[in-house]
């Protein structure tokens, strides 16, 4: 077949294309993807309103994103959480933490530290609240759902509080080459 052109394809061999531009891969398996790949995943913005006198220990899931690390070697994920917290004559303390739940896992496990938002004086105010956390303890080819959970800390809340435009984004990188 002298009329064949060889191009790159996602396998260990080559892709052949005939004169009619019909291409096929000359291999049985996919090749390893290039190292240092990066993928951006964004969750859908959400909102939660805490009812009056919400008791301590009450949990609210405020944002989620699902990440699939198939094709990555030694993946590492940087999560970025952003929200707008609006208080109306409210006093409260909220703890935020990211949890991950992967296939065949019955209970979500925490990722990173707890982040705290506090309003100690009953005022009407709006604040942006953001943090980021990295998770490099991931198996290759694993699909996990990550959730930001807000927990009422201390005593019951006073006033009305809304967590608006809560968004969780993920930047997935391939660390196959190390630092």
PDB file of C-alpha atoms in Angstrom:
ATOM      1  CA  UNK A   1       0.000   0.000   0.000  1.00  0.00           C
ATOM      2  CA  UNK A   2       2.188   2.787  -1.204  1.00  0.00           C
ATOM      3  CA  UNK A   3      -0.674   5.279  -1.046  1.00  0.00           C
ATOM      4  CA  UNK A   4      -0.812   5.089   2.785  1.00  0.00           C
ATOM      5  CA  UNK A   5       0.075   8.003   5.031  1.00  0.00           C
ATOM      6  CA  UNK A   6       0.966   7.341   8.661  1.00  0.00           C
ATOM      7  CA  UNK A   7      -0.245   9.727  11.332  1.00  0.00           C
ATOM      8  CA  UNK A   8      -0.220   9.722  15.107  1.00  0.00           C
ATOM      9  CA  UNK A   9      -2.991   7.839  16.795  1.00  0.00           C
ATOM     10  CA  UNK A  10      -3.723   6.947  20.371  1.00  0.00           C
ATOM     11  CA  UNK A  11      -1.995   3.573  20.260  1.00  0.00           C
ATOM     12  CA  UNK A  12       1.498   2.141  20.422  1.00  0.00           C
ATOM     13  CA  UNK A  13       1.640   1.711  16.655  1.00  0.00           C
ATOM     14  CA  UNK A  14       0.578   4.071  13.890  1.00  0.00           C
ATOM     15  CA  UNK A  15      -2.628   5.129  12.266  1.00  0.00           C
ATOM     16  CA  UNK A  16      -2.918   4.396   8.562  1.00  0.00           C
ATOM     17  CA  UNK A  17      -4.878   6.546   6.160  1.00  0.00           C
ATOM     18  CA  UNK A  18      -5.542   5.570   2.576  1.00  0.00           C
ATOM     19  CA  UNK A  19      -5.995   7.973  -0.333  1.00  0.00           C
ATOM     20  CA  UNK A  20      -9.691   8.376   0.493  1.00  0.00           C
ATOM     21  CA  UNK A  21      -8.765   9.655   3.983  1.00  0.00           C
ATOM     22  CA  UNK A  22     -10.178   6.555   5.623  1.00  0.00           C
ATOM     23  CA  UNK A  23      -8.070   5.979   8.700  1.00  0.00           C
ATOM     24  CA  UNK A  24      -7.615   3.050  10.999  1.00  0.00           C
ATOM     25  CA  UNK A  25      -5.294   2.244  13.841  1.00  0.00           C
ATOM     26  CA  UNK A  26      -2.776  -0.560  13.324  1.00  0.00           C
ATOM     27  CA  UNK A  27      -2.835  -1.673  16.930  1.00  0.00           C
ATOM     28  CA  UNK A  28      -4.961  -3.493  19.432  1.00  0.00           C
ATOM     29  CA  UNK A  29      -4.489  -1.301  22.512  1.00  0.00           C
ATOM     30  CA  UNK A  30      -4.331   2.383  23.312  1.00  0.00           C
ATOM     31  CA  UNK A  31      -0.961   3.927  24.006  1.00  0.00           C
ATOM     32  CA  UNK A  32      -0.163   5.647  27.251  1.00  0.00           C
ATOM     33  CA  UNK A  33      -1.261   9.249  27.072  1.00  0.00           C
ATOM     34  CA  UNK A  34       1.333  11.982  27.175  1.00  0.00           C
ATOM     35  CA  UNK A  35       2.550  12.860  30.694  1.00  0.00           C
ATOM     36  CA  UNK A  36       1.715  16.153  32.378  1.00  0.00           C
ATOM     37  CA  UNK A  37      -1.826  16.269  31.020  1.00  0.00           C
ATOM     38  CA  UNK A  38      -4.251  18.693  32.642  1.00  0.00           C
ATOM     39  CA  UNK A  39      -8.042  18.589  32.809  1.00  0.00           C
ATOM     40  CA  UNK A  40     -10.431  21.177  34.231  1.00  0.00           C
ATOM     41  CA  UNK A  41     -13.763  20.024  35.704  1.00  0.00           C
ATOM     42  CA  UNK A  42     -16.397  22.422  37.000  1.00  0.00           C
ATOM     43  CA  UNK A  43     -19.371  21.538  39.144  1.00  0.00           C
ATOM     44  CA  UNK A  44     -22.723  23.274  38.792  1.00  0.00           C
ATOM     45  CA  UNK A  45     -23.284  26.291  41.056  1.00  0.00           C
ATOM     46  CA  UNK A  46     -25.617  25.619  43.952  1.00  0.00           C
ATOM     47  CA  UNK A  47     -27.277  27.432  46.844  1.00  0.00           C
ATOM     48  CA  UNK A  48     -28.451  26.491  50.328  1.00  0.00           C
ATOM     49  CA  UNK A  49     -30.476  28.510  52.834  1.00  0.00           C
ATOM     50  CA  UNK A  50     -30.038  27.543  56.476  1.00  0.00           C
ATOM     51  CA  UNK A  51     -33.343  27.601  58.375  1.00  0.00           C
ATOM     52  CA  UNK A  52     -33.702  29.675  61.541  1.00  0.00           C
ATOM     53  CA  UNK A  53     -32.252  28.026  64.661  1.00  0.00           C
ATOM     54  CA  UNK A  54     -30.448  25.250  62.788  1.00  0.00           C
ATOM     55  CA  UNK A  55     -28.862  23.066  65.454  1.00  0.00           C
ATOM     56  CA  UNK A  56     -25.140  22.339  65.723  1.00  0.00           C
ATOM     57  CA  UNK A  57     -23.992  19.308  63.761  1.00  0.00           C
ATOM     58  CA  UNK A  58     -26.474  19.793  60.910  1.00  0.00           C
ATOM     59  CA  UNK A  59     -24.820  19.089  57.527  1.00  0.00           C
ATOM     60  CA  UNK A  60     -25.558  20.643  54.137  1.00  0.00           C
ATOM     61  CA  UNK A  61     -23.973  19.567  50.848  1.00  0.00           C
ATOM     62  CA  UNK A  62     -23.303  22.829  49.024  1.00  0.00           C
ATOM     63  CA  UNK A  63     -21.330  21.776  45.907  1.00  0.00           C
ATOM     64  CA  UNK A  64     -20.173  18.633  44.080  1.00  0.00           C
ATOM     65  CA  UNK A  65     -17.996  17.642  41.139  1.00  0.00           C
ATOM     66  CA  UNK A  66     -17.226  14.203  39.674  1.00  0.00           C
ATOM     67  CA  UNK A  67     -13.699  13.462  38.471  1.00  0.00           C
ATOM     68  CA  UNK A  68     -12.518  10.480  36.409  1.00  0.00           C
ATOM     69  CA  UNK A  69      -8.749   9.867  36.462  1.00  0.00           C
ATOM     70  CA  UNK A  70      -8.778   7.160  33.784  1.00  0.00           C
ATOM     71  CA  UNK A  71      -5.671   7.499  31.635  1.00  0.00           C
ATOM     72  CA  UNK A  72      -3.697   9.413  34.268  1.00  0.00           C
ATOM     73  CA  UNK A  73      -0.625   8.077  36.030  1.00  0.00           C
ATOM     74  CA  UNK A  74      -0.157   9.312  39.597  1.00  0.00           C
ATOM     75  CA  UNK A  75      -2.940  11.919  39.308  1.00  0.00           C
ATOM     76  CA  UNK A  76      -3.153  14.907  41.626  1.00  0.00           C
ATOM     77  CA  UNK A  77      -6.223  17.151  41.891  1.00  0.00           C
ATOM     78  CA  UNK A  78      -6.464  20.746  43.088  1.00  0.00           C
ATOM     79  CA  UNK A  79      -9.988  21.622  44.225  1.00  0.00           C
ATOM     80  CA  UNK A  80     -11.141  25.222  44.368  1.00  0.00           C
ATOM     81  CA  UNK A  81     -14.297  26.115  46.281  1.00  0.00           C
ATOM     82  CA  UNK A  82     -15.930  29.538  46.020  1.00  0.00           C
ATOM     83  CA  UNK A  83     -19.185  30.871  47.447  1.00  0.00           C
ATOM     84  CA  UNK A  84     -21.010  33.987  48.585  1.00  0.00           C
ATOM     85  CA  UNK A  85     -22.352  33.775  52.146  1.00  0.00           C
ATOM     86  CA  UNK A  86     -25.180  36.191  52.934  1.00  0.00           C
ATOM     87  CA  UNK A  87     -26.267  36.653  56.540  1.00  0.00           C
ATOM     88  CA  UNK A  88     -29.404  38.517  57.630  1.00  0.00           C
ATOM     89  CA  UNK A  89     -29.046  39.530  61.280  1.00  0.00           C
ATOM     90  CA  UNK A  90     -27.261  36.217  61.775  1.00  0.00           C
ATOM     91  CA  UNK A  91     -24.763  34.772  64.222  1.00  0.00           C
ATOM     92  CA  UNK A  92     -23.217  31.449  63.240  1.00  0.00           C
ATOM     93  CA  UNK A  93     -20.135  29.363  62.673  1.00  0.00           C
ATOM     94  CA  UNK A  94     -19.887  26.979  59.715  1.00  0.00           C
ATOM     95  CA  UNK A  95     -17.238  24.348  59.057  1.00  0.00           C
ATOM     96  CA  UNK A  96     -16.580  23.444  55.416  1.00  0.00           C
ATOM     97  CA  UNK A  97     -14.815  20.292  54.292  1.00  0.00           C
ATOM     98  CA  UNK A  98     -14.373  18.361  51.062  1.00  0.00           C
ATOM     99  CA  UNK A  99     -15.316  14.671  51.068  1.00  0.00           C
ATOM    100  CA  UNK A 100     -14.693  12.093  48.349  1.00  0.00           C
ATOM    101  CA  UNK A 101     -16.653   8.968  47.550  1.00  0.00           C
ATOM    102  CA  UNK A 102     -15.281   6.557  44.971  1.00  0.00           C
ATOM    103  CA  UNK A 103     -16.737   3.383  43.492  1.00  0.00           C
ATOM    104  CA  UNK A 104     -17.376   0.613  46.009  1.00  0.00           C
ATOM    105  CA  UNK A 105     -16.965   3.044  48.925  1.00  0.00           C
ATOM    106  CA  UNK A 106     -19.847   3.049  51.372  1.00  0.00           C
ATOM    107  CA  UNK A 107     -18.834   6.150  53.331  1.00  0.00           C
ATOM    108  CA  UNK A 108     -17.264   9.375  52.000  1.00  0.00           C
ATOM    109  CA  UNK A 109     -13.803  10.176  53.364  1.00  0.00           C
ATOM    110  CA  UNK A 110     -12.529  13.675  54.209  1.00  0.00           C
ATOM    111  CA  UNK A 111      -9.969  15.376  51.980  1.00  0.00           C
ATOM    112  CA  UNK A 112      -7.845  18.168  53.429  1.00  0.00           C
ATOM    113  CA  UNK A 113      -8.517  20.339  56.475  1.00  0.00           C
ATOM    114  CA  UNK A 114     -11.692  21.912  57.833  1.00  0.00           C
ATOM    115  CA  UNK A 115     -12.266  25.550  56.829  1.00  0.00           C
ATOM    116  CA  UNK A 116     -14.349  27.780  59.134  1.00  0.00           C
ATOM    117  CA  UNK A 117     -16.609  30.746  58.400  1.00  0.00           C
ATOM    118  CA  UNK A 118     -17.798  32.690  61.462  1.00  0.00           C
ATOM    119  CA  UNK A 119     -20.169  35.581  61.998  1.00  0.00           C
ATOM    120  CA  UNK A 120     -19.925  36.614  65.659  1.00  0.00           C
ATOM    121  CA  UNK A 121     -22.088  39.747  65.512  1.00  0.00           C
ATOM    122  CA  UNK A 122     -25.693  39.787  64.286  1.00  0.00           C
ATOM    123  CA  UNK A 123     -25.358  41.855  61.122  1.00  0.00           C
ATOM    124  CA  UNK A 124     -26.684  41.758  57.592  1.00  0.00           C
ATOM    125  CA  UNK A 125     -23.695  41.254  55.349  1.00  0.00           C
ATOM    126  CA  UNK A 126     -22.360  39.384  52.341  1.00  0.00           C
ATOM    127  CA  UNK A 127     -18.913  37.753  52.209  1.00  0.00           C
ATOM    128  CA  UNK A 128     -17.068  35.699  49.648  1.00  0.00           C
ATOM    129  CA  UNK A 129     -15.695  32.478  51.104  1.00  0.00           C
ATOM    130  CA  UNK A 130     -13.110  30.464  49.189  1.00  0.00           C
ATOM    131  CA  UNK A 131     -10.488  27.808  49.796  1.00  0.00           C
ATOM    132  CA  UNK A 132      -8.499  25.216  47.892  1.00  0.00           C
ATOM    133  CA  UNK A 133      -7.408  21.687  48.748  1.00  0.00           C
ATOM    134  CA  UNK A 134      -5.202  19.175  46.925  1.00  0.00           C
ATOM    135  CA  UNK A 135      -5.815  15.426  46.749  1.00  0.00           C
ATOM    136  CA  UNK A 136      -2.901  13.366  45.471  1.00  0.00           C
ATOM    137  CA  UNK A 137      -3.977  10.153  47.220  1.00  0.00           C
ATOM    138  CA  UNK A 138      -5.828   8.769  44.214  1.00  0.00           C
ATOM    139  CA  UNK A 139      -5.656   5.442  42.414  1.00  0.00           C
ATOM    140  CA  UNK A 140      -5.191   5.480  38.654  1.00  0.00           C
ATOM    141  CA  UNK A 141      -8.412   5.059  36.668  1.00  0.00           C
ATOM    142  CA  UNK A 142     -10.654   5.977  39.567  1.00  0.00           C
ATOM    143  CA  UNK A 143     -13.949   7.837  39.294  1.00  0.00           C
ATOM    144  CA  UNK A 144     -14.867   9.782  42.435  1.00  0.00           C
ATOM    145  CA  UNK A 145     -17.470  12.326  43.440  1.00  0.00           C
ATOM    146  CA  UNK A 146     -16.165  15.149  45.607  1.00  0.00           C
ATOM    147  CA  UNK A 147     -18.572  17.168  47.762  1.00  0.00           C
ATOM    148  CA  UNK A 148     -18.220  20.268  49.909  1.00  0.00           C
ATOM    149  CA  UNK A 149     -20.188  19.794  53.118  1.00  0.00           C
ATOM    150  CA  UNK A 150     -21.022  22.705  55.438  1.00  0.00           C
ATOM    151  CA  UNK A 151     -21.627  21.775  59.076  1.00  0.00           C
ATOM    152  CA  UNK A 152     -23.151  24.098  61.674  1.00  0.00           C
ATOM    153  CA  UNK A 153     -20.581  24.381  64.482  1.00  0.00           C
ATOM    154  CA  UNK A 154     -20.998  25.563  68.057  1.00  0.00           C
ATOM    155  CA  UNK A 155     -24.538  26.471  69.056  1.00  0.00           C
ATOM    156  CA  UNK A 156     -27.678  26.807  66.942  1.00  0.00           C
ATOM    157  CA  UNK A 157     -27.700  29.515  64.282  1.00  0.00           C
ATOM    158  CA  UNK A 158     -29.394  32.868  64.822  1.00  0.00           C
ATOM    159  CA  UNK A 159     -30.930  34.691  61.856  1.00  0.00           C
ATOM    160  CA  UNK A 160     -31.028  33.604  58.227  1.00  0.00           C
ATOM    161  CA  UNK A 161     -27.971  32.544  56.255  1.00  0.00           C
ATOM    162  CA  UNK A 162     -27.684  31.670  52.574  1.00  0.00           C
ATOM    163  CA  UNK A 163     -24.718  30.088  50.855  1.00  0.00           C
ATOM    164  CA  UNK A 164     -25.056  31.268  47.259  1.00  0.00           C
ATOM    165  CA  UNK A 165     -23.192  30.484  44.033  1.00  0.00           C
ATOM    166  CA  UNK A 166     -21.343  27.633  45.729  1.00  0.00           C
ATOM    167  CA  UNK A 167     -19.041  26.132  43.115  1.00  0.00           C
ATOM    168  CA  UNK A 168     -16.438  23.368  43.277  1.00  0.00           C
ATOM    169  CA  UNK A 169     -13.895  23.143  40.482  1.00  0.00           C
ATOM    170  CA  UNK A 170     -11.128  20.597  39.949  1.00  0.00           C
ATOM    171  CA  UNK A 171      -7.848  20.820  38.084  1.00  0.00           C
ATOM    172  CA  UNK A 172      -6.503  17.314  37.432  1.00  0.00           C
ATOM    173  CA  UNK A 173      -2.822  16.923  36.558  1.00  0.00           C
ATOM    174  CA  UNK A 174      -0.724  13.920  35.635  1.00  0.00           C
ATOM    175  CA  UNK A 175       2.279  13.626  37.960  1.00  0.00           C
ATOM    176  CA  UNK A 176       3.850  10.669  36.166  1.00  0.00           C
ATOM    177  CA  UNK A 177       7.175  12.475  35.856  1.00  0.00           C
ATOM    178  CA  UNK A 178       7.369  13.448  39.554  1.00  0.00           C
ATOM    179  CA  UNK A 179       8.248  16.872  40.949  1.00  0.00           C
TER     180      UNK A 179
END
